[in-house]
C-alpha positions as semicolon CSV with decimal commas, in nm:
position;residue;x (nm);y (nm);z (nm)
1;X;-2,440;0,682;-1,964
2;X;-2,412;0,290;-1,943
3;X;-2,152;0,069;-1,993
4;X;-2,186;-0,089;-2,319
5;X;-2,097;-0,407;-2,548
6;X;-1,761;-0,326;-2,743
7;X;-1,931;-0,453;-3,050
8;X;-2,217;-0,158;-3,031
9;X;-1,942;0,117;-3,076
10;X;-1,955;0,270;-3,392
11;X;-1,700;0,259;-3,650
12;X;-1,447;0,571;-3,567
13;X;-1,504;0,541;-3,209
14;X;-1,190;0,581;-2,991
15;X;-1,160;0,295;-2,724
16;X;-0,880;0,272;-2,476
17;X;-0,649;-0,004;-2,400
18;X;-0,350;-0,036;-2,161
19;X;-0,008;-0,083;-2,314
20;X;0,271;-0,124;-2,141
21;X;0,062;0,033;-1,847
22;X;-0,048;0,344;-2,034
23;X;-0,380;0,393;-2,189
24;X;-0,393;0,404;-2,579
25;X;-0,614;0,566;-2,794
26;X;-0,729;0,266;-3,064
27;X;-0,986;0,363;-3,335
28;X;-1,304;0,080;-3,408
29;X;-1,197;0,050;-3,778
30;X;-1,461;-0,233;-3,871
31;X;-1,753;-0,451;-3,683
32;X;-1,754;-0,813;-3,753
33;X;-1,593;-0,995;-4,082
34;X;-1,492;-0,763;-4,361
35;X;-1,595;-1,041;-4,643
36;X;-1,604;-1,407;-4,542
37;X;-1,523;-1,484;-4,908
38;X;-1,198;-1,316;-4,848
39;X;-1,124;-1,376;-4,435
40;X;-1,121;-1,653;-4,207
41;X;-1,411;-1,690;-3,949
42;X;-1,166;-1,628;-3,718
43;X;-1,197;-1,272;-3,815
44;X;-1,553;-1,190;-3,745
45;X;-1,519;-0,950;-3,413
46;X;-1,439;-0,603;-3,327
47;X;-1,125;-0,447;-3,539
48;X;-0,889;-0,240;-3,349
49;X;-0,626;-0,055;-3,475
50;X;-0,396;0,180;-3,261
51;X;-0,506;0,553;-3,343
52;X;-0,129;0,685;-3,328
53;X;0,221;0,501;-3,395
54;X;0,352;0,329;-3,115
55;X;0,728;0,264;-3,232
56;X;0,909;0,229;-3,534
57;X;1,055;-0,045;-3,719
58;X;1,251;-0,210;-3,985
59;X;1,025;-0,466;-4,191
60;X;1,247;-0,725;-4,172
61;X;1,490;-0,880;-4,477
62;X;1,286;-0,874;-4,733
63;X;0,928;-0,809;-4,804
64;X;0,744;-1,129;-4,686
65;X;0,501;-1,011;-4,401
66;X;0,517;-1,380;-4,307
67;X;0,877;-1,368;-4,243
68;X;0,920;-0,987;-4,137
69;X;1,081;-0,904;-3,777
70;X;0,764;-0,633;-3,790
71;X;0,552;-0,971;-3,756
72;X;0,770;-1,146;-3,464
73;X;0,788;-0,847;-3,245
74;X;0,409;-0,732;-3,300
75;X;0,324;-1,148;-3,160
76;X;0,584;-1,119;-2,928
77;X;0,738;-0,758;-2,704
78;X;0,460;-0,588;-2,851
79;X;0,187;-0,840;-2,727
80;X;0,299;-0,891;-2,445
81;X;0,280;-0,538;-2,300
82;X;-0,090;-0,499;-2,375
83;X;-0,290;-0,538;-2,033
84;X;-0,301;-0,855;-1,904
85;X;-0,689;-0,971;-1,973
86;X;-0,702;-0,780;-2,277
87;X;-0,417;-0,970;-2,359
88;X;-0,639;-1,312;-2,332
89;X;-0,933;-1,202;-2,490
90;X;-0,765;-1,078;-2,806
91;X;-0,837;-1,360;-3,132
92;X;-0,626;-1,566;-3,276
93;X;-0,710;-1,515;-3,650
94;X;-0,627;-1,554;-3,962
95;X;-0,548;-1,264;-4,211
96;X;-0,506;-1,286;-4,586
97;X;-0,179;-1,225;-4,654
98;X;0,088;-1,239;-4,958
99;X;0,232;-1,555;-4,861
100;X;0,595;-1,476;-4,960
101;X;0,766;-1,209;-5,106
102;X;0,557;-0,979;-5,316
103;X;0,745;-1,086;-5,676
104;X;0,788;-1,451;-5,535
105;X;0,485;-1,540;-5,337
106;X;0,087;-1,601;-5,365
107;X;-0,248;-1,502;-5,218
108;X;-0,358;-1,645;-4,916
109;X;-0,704;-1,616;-4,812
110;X;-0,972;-1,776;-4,563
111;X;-0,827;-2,045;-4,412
112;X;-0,545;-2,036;-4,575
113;X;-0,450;-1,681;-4,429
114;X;-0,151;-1,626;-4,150
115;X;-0,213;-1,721;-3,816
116;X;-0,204;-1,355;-3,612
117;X;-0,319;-1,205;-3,280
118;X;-0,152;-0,861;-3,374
119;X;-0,084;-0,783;-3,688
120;X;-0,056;-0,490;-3,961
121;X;-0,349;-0,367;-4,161
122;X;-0,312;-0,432;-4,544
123;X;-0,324;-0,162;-4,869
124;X;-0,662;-0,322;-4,941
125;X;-0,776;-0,278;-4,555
126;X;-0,704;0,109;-4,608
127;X;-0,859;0,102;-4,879
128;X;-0,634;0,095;-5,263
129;X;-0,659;-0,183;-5,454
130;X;-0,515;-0,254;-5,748
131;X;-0,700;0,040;-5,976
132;X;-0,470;0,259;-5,735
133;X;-0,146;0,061;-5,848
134;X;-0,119;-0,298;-6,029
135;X;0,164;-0,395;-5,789
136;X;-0,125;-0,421;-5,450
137;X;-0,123;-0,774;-5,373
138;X;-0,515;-0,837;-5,314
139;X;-0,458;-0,914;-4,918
140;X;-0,788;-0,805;-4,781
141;X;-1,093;-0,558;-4,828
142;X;-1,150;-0,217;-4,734
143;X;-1,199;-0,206;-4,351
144;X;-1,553;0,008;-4,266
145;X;-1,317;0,324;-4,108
146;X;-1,156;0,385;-4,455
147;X;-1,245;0,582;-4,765
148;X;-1,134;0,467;-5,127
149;X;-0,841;0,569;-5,277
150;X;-0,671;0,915;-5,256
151;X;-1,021;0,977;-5,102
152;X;-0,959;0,847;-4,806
153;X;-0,590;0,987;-4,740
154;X;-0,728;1,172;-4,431
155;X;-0,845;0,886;-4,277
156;X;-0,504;0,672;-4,288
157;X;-0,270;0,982;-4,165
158;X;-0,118;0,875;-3,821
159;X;0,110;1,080;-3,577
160;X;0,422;1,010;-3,385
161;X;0,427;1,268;-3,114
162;X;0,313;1,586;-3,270
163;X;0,383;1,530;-3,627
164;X;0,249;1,298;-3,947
165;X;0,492;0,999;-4,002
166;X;0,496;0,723;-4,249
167;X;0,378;0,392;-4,090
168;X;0,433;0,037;-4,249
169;X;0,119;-0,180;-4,388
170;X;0,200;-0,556;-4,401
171;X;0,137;-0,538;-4,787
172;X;0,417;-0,651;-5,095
173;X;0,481;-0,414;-5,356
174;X;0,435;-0,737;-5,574
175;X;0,674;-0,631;-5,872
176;X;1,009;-0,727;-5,634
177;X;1,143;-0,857;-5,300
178;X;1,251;-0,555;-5,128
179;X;0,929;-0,291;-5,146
180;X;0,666;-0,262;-4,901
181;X;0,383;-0,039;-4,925
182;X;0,342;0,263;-4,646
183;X;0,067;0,523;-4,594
184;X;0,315;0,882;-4,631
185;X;0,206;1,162;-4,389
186;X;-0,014;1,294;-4,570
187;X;-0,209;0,955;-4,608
188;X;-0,133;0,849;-4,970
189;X;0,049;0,545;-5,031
190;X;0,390;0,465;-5,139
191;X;0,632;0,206;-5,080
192;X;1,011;0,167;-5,027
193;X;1,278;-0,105;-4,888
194;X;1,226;-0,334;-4,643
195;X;1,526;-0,181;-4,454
196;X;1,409;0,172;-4,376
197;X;1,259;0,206;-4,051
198;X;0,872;0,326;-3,992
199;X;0,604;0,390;-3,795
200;X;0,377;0,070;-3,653
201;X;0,047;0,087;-3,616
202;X;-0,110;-0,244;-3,404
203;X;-0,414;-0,387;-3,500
204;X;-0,614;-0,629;-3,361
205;X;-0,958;-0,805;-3,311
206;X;-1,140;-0,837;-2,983
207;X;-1,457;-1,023;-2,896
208;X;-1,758;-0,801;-2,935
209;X;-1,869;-0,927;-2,591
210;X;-1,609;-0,720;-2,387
211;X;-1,719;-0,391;-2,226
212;X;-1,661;-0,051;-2,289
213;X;-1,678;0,226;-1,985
214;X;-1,802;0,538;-1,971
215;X;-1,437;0,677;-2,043
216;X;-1,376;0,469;-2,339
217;X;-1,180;0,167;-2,129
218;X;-1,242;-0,139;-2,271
219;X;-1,236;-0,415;-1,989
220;X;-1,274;-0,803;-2,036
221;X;-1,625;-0,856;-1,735
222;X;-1,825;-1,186;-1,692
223;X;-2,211;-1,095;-1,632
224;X;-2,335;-1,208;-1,329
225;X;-2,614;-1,446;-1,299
226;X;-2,890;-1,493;-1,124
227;X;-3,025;-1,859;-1,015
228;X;-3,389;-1,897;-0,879
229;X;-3,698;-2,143;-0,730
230;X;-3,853;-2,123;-1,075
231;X;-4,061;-1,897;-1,289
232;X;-4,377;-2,000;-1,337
233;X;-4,485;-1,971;-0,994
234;X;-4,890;-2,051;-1,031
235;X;-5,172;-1,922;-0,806
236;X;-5,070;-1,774;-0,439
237;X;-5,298;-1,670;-0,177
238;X;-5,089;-1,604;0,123
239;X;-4,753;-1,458;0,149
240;X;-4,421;-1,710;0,005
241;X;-4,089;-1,703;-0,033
242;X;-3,958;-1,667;-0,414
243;X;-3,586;-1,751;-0,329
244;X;-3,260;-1,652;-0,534
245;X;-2,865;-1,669;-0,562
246;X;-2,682;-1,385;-0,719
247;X;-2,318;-1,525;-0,858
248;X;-2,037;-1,302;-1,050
249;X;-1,735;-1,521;-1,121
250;X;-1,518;-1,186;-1,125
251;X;-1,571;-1,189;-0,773
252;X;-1,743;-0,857;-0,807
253;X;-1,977;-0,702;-0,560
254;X;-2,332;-0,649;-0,673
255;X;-2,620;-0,456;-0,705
256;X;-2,980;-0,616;-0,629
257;X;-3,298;-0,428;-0,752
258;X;-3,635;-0,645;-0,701
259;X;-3,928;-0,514;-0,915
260;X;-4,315;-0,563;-0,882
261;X;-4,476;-0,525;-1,224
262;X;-4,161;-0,278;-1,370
263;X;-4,146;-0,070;-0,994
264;X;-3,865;-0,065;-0,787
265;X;-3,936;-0,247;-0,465
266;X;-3,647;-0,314;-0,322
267;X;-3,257;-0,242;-0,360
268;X;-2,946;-0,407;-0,205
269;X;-2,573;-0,222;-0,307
270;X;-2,266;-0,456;-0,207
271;X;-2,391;-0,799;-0,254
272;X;-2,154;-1,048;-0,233
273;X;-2,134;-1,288;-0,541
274;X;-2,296;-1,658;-0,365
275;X;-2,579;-1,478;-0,199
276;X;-2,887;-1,665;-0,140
277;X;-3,168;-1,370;-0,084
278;X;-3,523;-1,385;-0,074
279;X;-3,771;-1,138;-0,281
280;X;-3,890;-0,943;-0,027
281;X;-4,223;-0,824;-0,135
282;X;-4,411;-1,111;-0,131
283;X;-4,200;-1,306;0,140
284;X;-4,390;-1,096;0,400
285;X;-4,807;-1,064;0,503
286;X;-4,758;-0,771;0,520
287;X;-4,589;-0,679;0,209
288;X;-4,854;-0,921;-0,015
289;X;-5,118;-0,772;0,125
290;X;-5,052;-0,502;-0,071
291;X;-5,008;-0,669;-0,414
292;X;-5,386;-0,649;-0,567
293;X;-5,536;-0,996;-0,684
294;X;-5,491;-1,090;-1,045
295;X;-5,142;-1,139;-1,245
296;X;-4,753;-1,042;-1,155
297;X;-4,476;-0,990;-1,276
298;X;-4,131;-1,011;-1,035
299;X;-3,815;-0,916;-1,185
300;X;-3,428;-0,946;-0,995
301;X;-3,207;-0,718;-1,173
302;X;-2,811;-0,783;-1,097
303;X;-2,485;-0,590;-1,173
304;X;-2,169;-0,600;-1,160
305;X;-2,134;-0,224;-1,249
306;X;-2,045;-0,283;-1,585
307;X;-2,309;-0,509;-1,710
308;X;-2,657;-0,619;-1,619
309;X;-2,885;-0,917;-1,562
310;X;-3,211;-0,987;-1,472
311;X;-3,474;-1,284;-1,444
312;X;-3,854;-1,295;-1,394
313;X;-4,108;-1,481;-1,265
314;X;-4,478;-1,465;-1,236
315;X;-4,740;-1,542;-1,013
316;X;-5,149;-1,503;-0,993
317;X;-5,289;-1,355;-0,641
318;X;-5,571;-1,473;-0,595
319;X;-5,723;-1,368;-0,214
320;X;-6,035;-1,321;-0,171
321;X;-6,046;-1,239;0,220
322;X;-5,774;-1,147;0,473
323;X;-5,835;-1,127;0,872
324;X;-5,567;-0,906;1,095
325;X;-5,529;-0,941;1,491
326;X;-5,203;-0,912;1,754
327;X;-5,034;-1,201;1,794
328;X;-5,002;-1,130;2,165
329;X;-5,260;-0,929;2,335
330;X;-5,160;-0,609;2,528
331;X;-5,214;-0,647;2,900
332;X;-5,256;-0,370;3,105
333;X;-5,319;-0,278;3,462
334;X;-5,629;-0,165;3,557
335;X;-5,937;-0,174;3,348
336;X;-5,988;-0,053;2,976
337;X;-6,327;0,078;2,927
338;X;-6,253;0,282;2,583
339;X;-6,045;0,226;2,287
340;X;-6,050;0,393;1,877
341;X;-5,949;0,191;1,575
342;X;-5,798;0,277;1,243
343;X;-5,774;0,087;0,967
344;X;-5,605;0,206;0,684
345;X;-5,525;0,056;0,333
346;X;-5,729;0,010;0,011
347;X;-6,096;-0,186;0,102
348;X;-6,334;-0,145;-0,212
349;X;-6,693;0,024;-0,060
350;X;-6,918;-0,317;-0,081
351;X;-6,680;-0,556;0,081
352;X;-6,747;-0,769;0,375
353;X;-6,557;-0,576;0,632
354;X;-6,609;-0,635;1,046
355;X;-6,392;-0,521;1,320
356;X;-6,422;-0,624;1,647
357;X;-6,247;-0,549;1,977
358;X;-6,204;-0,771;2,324
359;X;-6,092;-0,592;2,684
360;X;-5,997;-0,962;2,850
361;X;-5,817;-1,126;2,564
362;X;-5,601;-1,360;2,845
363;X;-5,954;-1,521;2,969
364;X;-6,023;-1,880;2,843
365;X;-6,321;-1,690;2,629
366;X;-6,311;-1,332;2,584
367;X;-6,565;-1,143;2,513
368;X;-6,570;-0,942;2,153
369;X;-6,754;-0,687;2,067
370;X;-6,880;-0,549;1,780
371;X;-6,702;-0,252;1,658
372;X;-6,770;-0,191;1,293
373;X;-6,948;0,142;1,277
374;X;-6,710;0,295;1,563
375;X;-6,472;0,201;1,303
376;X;-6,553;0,316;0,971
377;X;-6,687;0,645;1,140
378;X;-6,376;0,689;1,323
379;X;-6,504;0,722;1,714
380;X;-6,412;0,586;2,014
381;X;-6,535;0,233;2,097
382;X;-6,669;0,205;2,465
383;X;-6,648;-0,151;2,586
384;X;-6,973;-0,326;2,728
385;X;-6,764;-0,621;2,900
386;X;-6,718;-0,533;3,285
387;X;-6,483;-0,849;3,344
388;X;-6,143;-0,947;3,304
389;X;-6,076;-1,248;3,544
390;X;-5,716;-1,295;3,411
391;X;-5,651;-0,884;3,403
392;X;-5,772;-0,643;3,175
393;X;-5,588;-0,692;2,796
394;X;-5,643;-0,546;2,467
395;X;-5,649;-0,739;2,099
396;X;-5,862;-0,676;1,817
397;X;-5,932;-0,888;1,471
398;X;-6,022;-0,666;1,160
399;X;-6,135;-0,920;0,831
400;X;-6,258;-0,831;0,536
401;X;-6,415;-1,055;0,183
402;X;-6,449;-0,933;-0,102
403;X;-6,764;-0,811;-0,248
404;X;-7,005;-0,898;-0,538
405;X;-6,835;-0,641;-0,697
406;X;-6,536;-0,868;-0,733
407;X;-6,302;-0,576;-0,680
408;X;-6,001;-0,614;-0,425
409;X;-5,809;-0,471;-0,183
410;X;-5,602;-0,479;0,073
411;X;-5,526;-0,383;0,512
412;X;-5,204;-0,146;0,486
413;X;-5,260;-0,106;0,892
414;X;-5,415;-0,112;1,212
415;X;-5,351;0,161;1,485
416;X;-5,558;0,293;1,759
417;X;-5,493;0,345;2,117
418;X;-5,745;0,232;2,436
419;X;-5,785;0,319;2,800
């Protein structure tokens, strides 16, 4: 299994996230902006909220959210203990909120909602409204996760330790100045004063960019990328260098995979991130000669291990003939009176194909003979020539041109052996 986007988890998934250097479980309660009638922009991203308590609390002095210690420490300690680039990615949004105390305050919506990076999920969020109980302040919808009303109680019930325990939402009981509403333990709402002390239950919103391991981890990662000569790379009939720098501003090291037409040519593990390389395939003779005439595809796949990248180009081969020979001849001592030929590869039945072979390639003119038959019927080749003024030496030259067939090929290798 892949790493994957954060914001292709499915609602109820359980993602993990460091706090105070210990992985937490938090649930994906909701996938981009609940209502934009009802939240900020801000809001649109992936909605965590911690899957268990993680302390508990007073509210604060009354029952403003705005105003609540509940609100200070959750943008404050509590922030500041969640892993360091988590910590930066996490949005600064903007919840609805009552804006006040619940029999003294007003709706807050949109852009008008408080400014947050943690923060506690409302009544609404969990989803009552006000057909549950009048005295809901309308601060939010119902978050994806959640059922409706009493419906939905097993959804909201939250443990500290080993047992169910009341945890605080950031929601008014809008009749008074002291109440707040709670989900109870067994996930059914209530609320009391401002002064008892509950469980809190973190929630926040993450970019749905960030990734998610195999183990749940969520991690903030910058793809690498991939710079190169071009992509539309025209017509090529002889081997050329398609050049390319693999960058990862994580400093991560890299994986390379170069692909002909979707197969696997080549792969590189523990590429550092500024490497120039060169597609390898097609940089060689060699290697092109094996790439049949007509249109191609090559494709650089990078990553990082958690995410990956890839860019193509293509090309047109278009050869119609290729010729093979040693660049140095092989001098021996003594004379060479017999030699056999192979040549191996893919070379369609009507092409133009000639081998011939020379036994004193270091005179000024060497004499070359005529081996084609030897050579497609596989025997030895006995040499005619009698004279090697410079000393006896071996080369040969093997072309072949395409036929009126039109259909190509290509020389995988020459081997053979002489005397």
């Amino acid at each position: 299994m892949a790493n994957v986007k954060l914001g292709t988890k499915a609602v109820g998934s359980i993602v993990k996230i460091k706090v105070n250097g210990a992985s937490k479980d938090f649930i994906v309660v909701q996938q981009g902006n609940p209502n934009t009638s009802t939240y900020d922009s801000s809001c649109n991203g992936t909605w965590l909220l911690m899957k268990d308590i993680y302390t508990t609390s007073t509210f604060g002095n009354n029952n403003s959210y705005k105003d609540s210690s509940i609100h200070t420490y959750l943008n404050g300690t509590f922030y500041n203990l969640i892993d360091s680039n988590i910590r930066a990615a996490i949005k600064q949004v903007k919840i609805p909120y009552q804006n006040g105390t619940g029999s003294g305050g007003s709706l807050a919506t949109g852009s008008n909602g408080l400014s947050a990076k943690v923060f506690l999920l409302s009544g609404y969020e969990v989803g009552w409204t006000t057909s549950d109980n009048s005295s809901f302040p309308k601060d939010g919808v119902r978050l994806a996760y959640f059922g409706n009303s009493s419906g939905g109680n097993s959804k909201r019930i939250a443990y500290n330790g080993s047992s169910a325990a009341i945890w605080w939402l950031r929601s008014p009981y809008t009749n008074d100045d002291n109440n707040v509403w709670f989900v109870n333990t067994d996930g059914s709402g209530y609320n009391y004063w401002y002064s008892n002390s509950y469980g809190v239950r973190p929630a926040f919103i993450l970019p749905p960019t960030l990734v998610v391991s195999d183990d749940g981890t969520v991690s903030v990662n910058t793809a690498p990328t991939v710079s190169t000569d071009g992509a539309a790379l025209g017509r090529k009939n002889a081997a050329f260098a398609w050049k390319y720098t693999v960058r990862d501003a994580d400093g991560d090291t890299l994986t390379v995979t170069e692909k002909l037409d979707g197969k696997t040519t080549k792969t590189r593990t523990g590429v550092a991130s500024g490497t120039a390389m060169t597609f390898e395939q097609t940089a060689s003779a060699a290697g092109f000669q094996k790439i049949l005439n007509g249109n191609h595809t090559i494709t650089v796949e990078v990553s990082d291990g958690k995410e990956t990248v890839s860019t193509s180009a293509t090309f047109t081969k278009a050869v119609h003939a290729a010729s093979v020979t040693l660049a140095e001849p092989l001098a021996v001592e003594g004379d060479i009176t017999v030699a056999v030929l192979q040549v191996t590869g893919s070379i369609p039945d009507d092409a133009k194909f000639k081998a011939e072979v020379t036994n004193n390639a270091l005179d000024s003119s060497p004499v070359w003979q005529d081996a084609t038959t030897e050579v497609k019927k596989g025997v030895n080749i006995v040499f005619e020539n009698k004279t090697a003024t410079n000393g006896a030496a071996f080369n040969f030259r093997v072309s072949v041109e395409r036929g009126e067939s039109g259909e190509g090929g290509y020389i995988e290798a020459v081997s053979g052996a002489f005397q």
